[in-house]
């Protein structure tokens, strides 16, 4: 039992950790079902090829093989394609091009790792061995891997009927107003930017176990998902045409998602379908190489951006043209990431009056690209902050000063941006001022001089970012093309013993909901933290849910719980009035005690719970027994976490090696329920952002379309010795439109940090003439930039 | 699939006889045969550390370790971990909220306990060296560093 402080705002220790520290966590691959057999997915070795035929006869005779299915088998059984959940409307008014996405390839394979067939056998090794005997007759085709290439005329077509591989051209903002402002500008900053493609690499590979129970005519799918209800919805309604109530999806402990486990993947549908065909439970766990090849990747934008300023460094307008890679097919939320979640954030923290953004989305012969920690918002922040920092350097303005001249002032909220969002609240100067203090900006010059004496170059980089979280008001999302609602559901069940089970549609895969949500419920009901258990991740136990992404769990899922708690307290008040023989209006509630005002007559939540289930002295004529309330919450606006990141780097000019010597993040997350968990989330986001800036980069060979970075030998993951100890803090302004006043913190680190790192390096190397640098800033790339700048200056 | 053979291994102080191909990595014997699922698969090429167990007390990657090579040696998994260092590590981990998704943490704990058994007062550099084979995508590294120092202090106290 704990005697720790677990109130809202206290750093309660995580309930989850006991099982994680003793090997008792229960992840999907830890689950075995009686009689289970194993699946191996035969994947395309080619980036682009026509399938002339698949001969499975030899493989079918291999030991242990029970079945082999191909795309033709699925089609013959009426299995549909994997759906995209967001329809973007092209500038010409047409819907985006939405090619079929069969769970197993039909006619063509379109990326290395595309699913060709599934082999089901008594053991995994038998399935894998047999897959080698499947004879696929391919006609290889030329491949295209980069969005800029793919959109050029005459390039190979990923989908034969989609000209120029163009999924859509989409725009936001007033192009005329932007053009006018550029005409009047005293200065224009122009940048060509690459937002490097990333491979999510949750450490738990994707896995699934599916079972069809003939007796109950019921399907069960255990899967590594951030949103089991969404998987149930998509798989039932779009792919397998099953009645939703006959499908149970369970996402038990999930070993990291970072976006990559939002999406409905082919393996989930194929396993569920095949478990009925084979009559046995079927298990599949990705090998790491399959994670590299077939998890949806992130980012992959190429952008030209321009910022117009007046002579005082005031931003007049921004113009952005982005080419975004969709990969070979549209993954679940792919189309919304470089549009709705990107262009709407281009105002950043600034009063830029006119903004125009055009996005062209391209199909390529690569793995699908979709949301990865931050999803569109890191890409937007990278554009805005790189532009602002470059403008500051070009105009000779201090980096803090150019930002302060353009911040939306704290008394200007609610603030309508020119790119659709309405910010509710914020104080951007407060986080910047605090971050500069924590980062000891005043002492930087001395540190720079000291480093120079050692032959090292030091630099400071700033990023004052904003994000839109708490997805999302369903009506707004719907108007923008979302094909689902984006509310959340929750249920609070008090037991006769006074213990509580909390059911939430949010899913925890590292965020610590079992702790944070328990703090909220325990605090509101005045019941011990240890007596509150949070249940998530099972569509049979939780009525409904939309899951966890976009830093939405607390803002949306937590708000649903608050609504349910209000119902519990309202009903308890009625029960208390009856039991205390007082009028309901005279009942005061605080800290788990219902009291008749002005008397010492009182009753506790636990006593009321008992009475609700043993209603001997109970207002049965007006109230039902029981104390179990559920609620749905649909937000009225997005939330807008924001903050200031300051990165200090030291560069060795001889080797190009960059060391992050200090990283400061001061964020505004609104109210904080558990500061310890929040800080951990910030650490994680920063590491992924610094990883993107310095280490990580997904590379496909432009000729063959082969994935070059397909193992941990080739793709650099941030490790213990790559990261500094972070200095993190908060300066919070509570969200104005949700009952907890919270904004969300899961993605902030990954959104804010990349431009701070890159601009710190550019700042360090500015004396050598370096003005631009692409991510990842590997030693080779930095060394090359130094030498190129030197050569240019010498010339 | 090669021929299955009977191999006897000692895990967490108990002997087990398993019928598997002697080249089978220890990881899969632990998970699939002995149902000790606390040890995790991450990459299969000893580059992520999720599968770390102790072999005669030393952190070892079980995903590339043929089961035949551990015959006659002591294998300890997260489920069988005990002793002063383990207790200090698990307490520090819990007290400092180290885990997030938890998946890599068995491996992290095994590596940390191995480090402290060898070196009860590690520096930051010692920690980074000992732990840099353990990937954590949630990036709990800063807290791991702090928690190892905490565990070291607790062991002394």
mmCIF file with all atom_site columns, N, CA and C in Angstrom, chain A residues 388-419:
data_model
loop_
_atom_site.group_PDB
_atom_site.id
_atom_site.type_symbol
_atom_site.label_atom_id
_atom_site.label_alt_id
_atom_site.label_comp_id
_atom_site.label_asym_id
_atom_site.label_entity_id
_atom_site.label_seq_id
_atom_site.pdbx_PDB_ins_code
_atom_site.Cartn_x
_atom_site.Cartn_y
_atom_site.Cartn_z
_atom_site.occupancy
_atom_site.B_iso_or_equiv
_atom_site.pdbx_formal_charge
_atom_site.auth_seq_id
_atom_site.auth_comp_id
_atom_site.auth_asym_id
_atom_site.auth_atom_id
_atom_site.pdbx_PDB_model_num
ATOM 1  N N  . UNK A 1 388 ? 12.171 31.168 -39.296 1.00 0.00 ? 388 UNK A N  1
ATOM 2  C CA . UNK A 1 388 ? 12.316 32.275 -38.344 1.00 0.00 ? 388 UNK A CA 1
ATOM 3  C C  . UNK A 1 388 ? 13.786 32.438 -37.960 1.00 0.00 ? 388 UNK A C  1
ATOM 4  N N  . UNK A 1 389 ? 14.450 31.327 -37.673 1.00 0.00 ? 389 UNK A N  1
ATOM 5  C CA . UNK A 1 389 ? 15.862 31.416 -37.273 1.00 0.00 ? 389 UNK A CA 1
ATOM 6  C C  . UNK A 1 389 ? 16.716 31.939 -38.425 1.00 0.00 ? 389 UNK A C  1
ATOM 7  N N  . UNK A 1 390 ? 16.428 31.480 -39.633 1.00 0.00 ? 390 UNK A N  1
ATOM 8  C CA . UNK A 1 390 ? 17.206 31.953 -40.790 1.00 0.00 ? 390 UNK A CA 1
ATOM 9  C C  . UNK A 1 390 ? 16.972 33.448 -40.997 1.00 0.00 ? 390 UNK A C  1
ATOM 10 N N  . UNK A 1 391 ? 15.716 33.867 -40.852 1.00 0.00 ? 391 UNK A N  1
ATOM 11 C CA . UNK A 1 391 ? 15.400 35.294 -41.017 1.00 0.00 ? 391 UNK A CA 1
ATOM 12 C C  . UNK A 1 391 ? 16.141 36.121 -39.973 1.00 0.00 ? 391 UNK A C  1
ATOM 13 N N  . UNK A 1 392 ? 16.176 35.621 -38.738 1.00 0.00 ? 392 UNK A N  1
ATOM 14 C CA . UNK A 1 392 ? 16.898 36.322 -37.677 1.00 0.00 ? 392 UNK A CA 1
ATOM 15 C C  . UNK A 1 392 ? 18.366 36.495 -38.038 1.00 0.00 ? 392 UNK A C  1
ATOM 16 N N  . UNK A 1 393 ? 18.972 35.413 -38.514 1.00 0.00 ? 393 UNK A N  1
ATOM 17 C CA . UNK A 1 393 ? 20.395 35.498 -38.888 1.00 0.00 ? 393 UNK A CA 1
ATOM 18 C C  . UNK A 1 393 ? 20.597 36.467 -40.050 1.00 0.00 ? 393 UNK A C  1
ATOM 19 N N  . UNK A 1 394 ? 19.704 36.351 -41.039 1.00 0.00 ? 394 UNK A N  1
ATOM 20 C CA . UNK A 1 394 ? 19.861 37.199 -42.234 1.00 0.00 ? 394 UNK A CA 1
ATOM 21 C C  . UNK A 1 394 ? 19.672 38.681 -41.917 1.00 0.00 ? 394 UNK A C  1
ATOM 22 N N  . UNK A 1 395 ? 18.778 38.970 -40.989 1.00 0.00 ? 395 UNK A N  1
ATOM 23 C CA . UNK A 1 395 ? 18.485 40.377 -40.683 1.00 0.00 ? 395 UNK A CA 1
ATOM 24 C C  . UNK A 1 395 ? 19.293 40.896 -39.494 1.00 0.00 ? 395 UNK A C  1
ATOM 25 N N  . UNK A 1 396 ? 20.144 40.047 -38.958 1.00 0.00 ? 396 UNK A N  1
ATOM 26 C CA . UNK A 1 396 ? 20.962 40.471 -37.826 1.00 0.00 ? 396 UNK A CA 1
ATOM 27 C C  . UNK A 1 396 ? 20.165 40.683 -36.553 1.00 0.00 ? 396 UNK A C  1
ATOM 28 N N  . UNK A 1 397 ? 19.079 39.938 -36.430 1.00 0.00 ? 397 UNK A N  1
ATOM 29 C CA . UNK A 1 397 ? 18.260 40.054 -35.217 1.00 0.00 ? 397 UNK A CA 1
ATOM 30 C C  . UNK A 1 397 ? 18.535 38.877 -34.293 1.00 0.00 ? 397 UNK A C  1
ATOM 31 N N  . UNK A 1 398 ? 18.622 39.161 -33.024 1.00 0.00 ? 398 UNK A N  1
ATOM 32 C CA . UNK A 1 398 ? 18.769 38.117 -32.015 1.00 0.00 ? 398 UNK A CA 1
ATOM 33 C C  . UNK A 1 398 ? 17.591 37.128 -32.110 1.00 0.00 ? 398 UNK A C  1
ATOM 34 N N  . UNK A 1 399 ? 17.876 35.856 -31.881 1.00 0.00 ? 399 UNK A N  1
ATOM 35 C CA . UNK A 1 399 ? 16.846 34.826 -32.076 1.00 0.00 ? 399 UNK A CA 1
ATOM 36 C C  . UNK A 1 399 ? 15.667 34.985 -31.133 1.00 0.00 ? 399 UNK A C  1
ATOM 37 N N  . UNK A 1 400 ? 15.926 35.425 -29.914 1.00 0.00 ? 400 UNK A N  1
ATOM 38 C CA . UNK A 1 400 ? 14.802 35.653 -28.993 1.00 0.00 ? 400 UNK A CA 1
ATOM 39 C C  . UNK A 1 400 ? 14.027 36.891 -29.430 1.00 0.00 ? 400 UNK A C  1
ATOM 40 N N  . UNK A 1 401 ? 14.752 37.896 -29.867 1.00 0.00 ? 401 UNK A N  1
ATOM 41 C CA . UNK A 1 401 ? 14.120 39.167 -30.223 1.00 0.00 ? 401 UNK A CA 1
ATOM 42 C C  . UNK A 1 401 ? 13.185 39.013 -31.429 1.00 0.00 ? 401 UNK A C  1
ATOM 43 N N  . UNK A 1 402 ? 13.641 38.319 -32.464 1.00 0.00 ? 402 UNK A N  1
ATOM 44 C CA . UNK A 1 402 ? 12.767 38.185 -33.644 1.00 0.00 ? 402 UNK A CA 1
ATOM 45 C C  . UNK A 1 402 ? 11.500 37.417 -33.277 1.00 0.00 ? 402 UNK A C  1
ATOM 46 N N  . UNK A 1 403 ? 11.639 36.483 -32.363 1.00 0.00 ? 403 UNK A N  1
ATOM 47 C CA . UNK A 1 403 ? 10.446 35.734 -31.928 1.00 0.00 ? 403 UNK A CA 1
ATOM 48 C C  . UNK A 1 403 ? 9.524  36.641 -31.114 1.00 0.00 ? 403 UNK A C  1
ATOM 49 N N  . UNK A 1 404 ? 10.109 37.376 -30.186 1.00 0.00 ? 404 UNK A N  1
ATOM 50 C CA . UNK A 1 404 ? 9.270  38.230 -29.322 1.00 0.00 ? 404 UNK A CA 1
ATOM 51 C C  . UNK A 1 404 ? 8.529  39.294 -30.141 1.00 0.00 ? 404 UNK A C  1
ATOM 52 N N  . UNK A 1 405 ? 9.152  39.777 -31.188 1.00 0.00 ? 405 UNK A N  1
ATOM 53 C CA . UNK A 1 405 ? 8.481  40.801 -32.012 1.00 0.00 ? 405 UNK A CA 1
ATOM 54 C C  . UNK A 1 405 ? 7.259  40.239 -32.722 1.00 0.00 ? 405 UNK A C  1
ATOM 55 N N  . UNK A 1 406 ? 7.194  38.919 -32.800 1.00 0.00 ? 406 UNK A N  1
ATOM 56 C CA . UNK A 1 406 ? 6.115  38.306 -33.584 1.00 0.00 ? 406 UNK A CA 1
ATOM 57 C C  . UNK A 1 406 ? 5.175  37.411 -32.788 1.00 0.00 ? 406 UNK A C  1
ATOM 58 N N  . UNK A 1 407 ? 5.472  37.207 -31.497 1.00 0.00 ? 407 UNK A N  1
ATOM 59 C CA . UNK A 1 407 ? 4.586  36.354 -30.684 1.00 0.00 ? 407 UNK A CA 1
ATOM 60 C C  . UNK A 1 407 ? 3.165  36.907 -30.643 1.00 0.00 ? 407 UNK A C  1
ATOM 61 N N  . UNK A 1 408 ? 2.208  35.995 -30.627 1.00 0.00 ? 408 UNK A N  1
ATOM 62 C CA . UNK A 1 408 ? 0.838  36.383 -30.296 1.00 0.00 ? 408 UNK A CA 1
ATOM 63 C C  . UNK A 1 408 ? 0.866  36.793 -28.820 1.00 0.00 ? 408 UNK A C  1
ATOM 64 N N  . UNK A 1 409 ? 0.475  38.021 -28.492 1.00 0.00 ? 409 UNK A N  1
ATOM 65 C CA . UNK A 1 409 ? 0.566  38.439 -27.084 1.00 0.00 ? 409 UNK A CA 1
ATOM 66 C C  . UNK A 1 409 ? -0.425 37.678 -26.201 1.00 0.00 ? 409 UNK A C  1
ATOM 67 N N  . UNK A 1 410 ? -0.076 37.557 -24.940 1.00 0.00 ? 410 UNK A N  1
ATOM 68 C CA . UNK A 1 410 ? -0.893 36.702 -24.070 1.00 0.00 ? 410 UNK A CA 1
ATOM 69 C C  . UNK A 1 410 ? -2.296 37.255 -23.851 1.00 0.00 ? 410 UNK A C  1
ATOM 70 N N  . UNK A 1 411 ? -2.495 38.559 -24.124 1.00 0.00 ? 411 UNK A N  1
ATOM 71 C CA . UNK A 1 411 ? -3.847 39.102 -23.947 1.00 0.00 ? 411 UNK A CA 1
ATOM 72 C C  . UNK A 1 411 ? -4.655 39.054 -25.254 1.00 0.00 ? 411 UNK A C  1
ATOM 73 N N  . UNK A 1 412 ? -4.129 38.373 -26.272 1.00 0.00 ? 412 UNK A N  1
ATOM 74 C CA . UNK A 1 412 ? -4.831 38.345 -27.563 1.00 0.00 ? 412 UNK A CA 1
ATOM 75 C C  . UNK A 1 412 ? -5.666 37.073 -27.756 1.00 0.00 ? 412 UNK A C  1
ATOM 76 N N  . UNK A 1 413 ? -5.749 36.234 -26.725 1.00 0.00 ? 413 UNK A N  1
ATOM 77 C CA . UNK A 1 413 ? -6.503 34.984 -26.870 1.00 0.00 ? 413 UNK A CA 1
ATOM 78 C C  . UNK A 1 413 ? -7.959 35.197 -26.490 1.00 0.00 ? 413 UNK A C  1
ATOM 79 N N  . UNK A 1 414 ? -8.891 34.439 -27.072 1.00 0.00 ? 414 UNK A N  1
ATOM 80 C CA . UNK A 1 414 ? -8.675 33.442 -28.125 1.00 0.00 ? 414 UNK A CA 1
ATOM 81 C C  . UNK A 1 414 ? -8.197 34.112 -29.421 1.00 0.00 ? 414 UNK A C  1
ATOM 82 N N  . UNK A 1 415 ? -7.309 33.396 -30.127 1.00 0.00 ? 415 UNK A N  1
ATOM 83 C CA . UNK A 1 415 ? -6.661 33.977 -31.296 1.00 0.00 ? 415 UNK A CA 1
ATOM 84 C C  . UNK A 1 415 ? -6.950 33.141 -32.535 1.00 0.00 ? 415 UNK A C  1
ATOM 85 N N  . UNK A 1 416 ? -7.515 33.796 -33.525 1.00 0.00 ? 416 UNK A N  1
ATOM 86 C CA . UNK A 1 416 ? -7.820 33.104 -34.782 1.00 0.00 ? 416 UNK A CA 1
ATOM 87 C C  . UNK A 1 416 ? -6.640 33.248 -35.732 1.00 0.00 ? 416 UNK A C  1
ATOM 88 N N  . UNK A 1 417 ? -6.052 32.142 -36.131 1.00 0.00 ? 417 UNK A N  1
ATOM 89 C CA . UNK A 1 417 ? -4.936 32.200 -37.076 1.00 0.00 ? 417 UNK A CA 1
ATOM 90 C C  . UNK A 1 417 ? -5.475 32.233 -38.506 1.00 0.00 ? 417 UNK A C  1
ATOM 91 N N  . UNK A 1 418 ? -4.620 32.595 -39.469 1.00 0.00 ? 418 UNK A N  1
ATOM 92 C CA . UNK A 1 418 ? -5.083 32.567 -40.861 1.00 0.00 ? 418 UNK A CA 1
ATOM 93 C C  . UNK A 1 418 ? -5.136 31.154 -41.441 1.00 0.00 ? 418 UNK A C  1
ATOM 94 N N  . UNK A 1 419 ? -4.770 30.154 -40.629 1.00 0.00 ? 419 UNK A N  1
ATOM 95 C CA . UNK A 1 419 ? -4.804 28.777 -41.130 1.00 0.00 ? 419 UNK A CA 1
ATOM 96 C C  . UNK A 1 419 ? -5.738 27.921 -40.263 1.00 0.00 ? 419 UNK A C  1
#
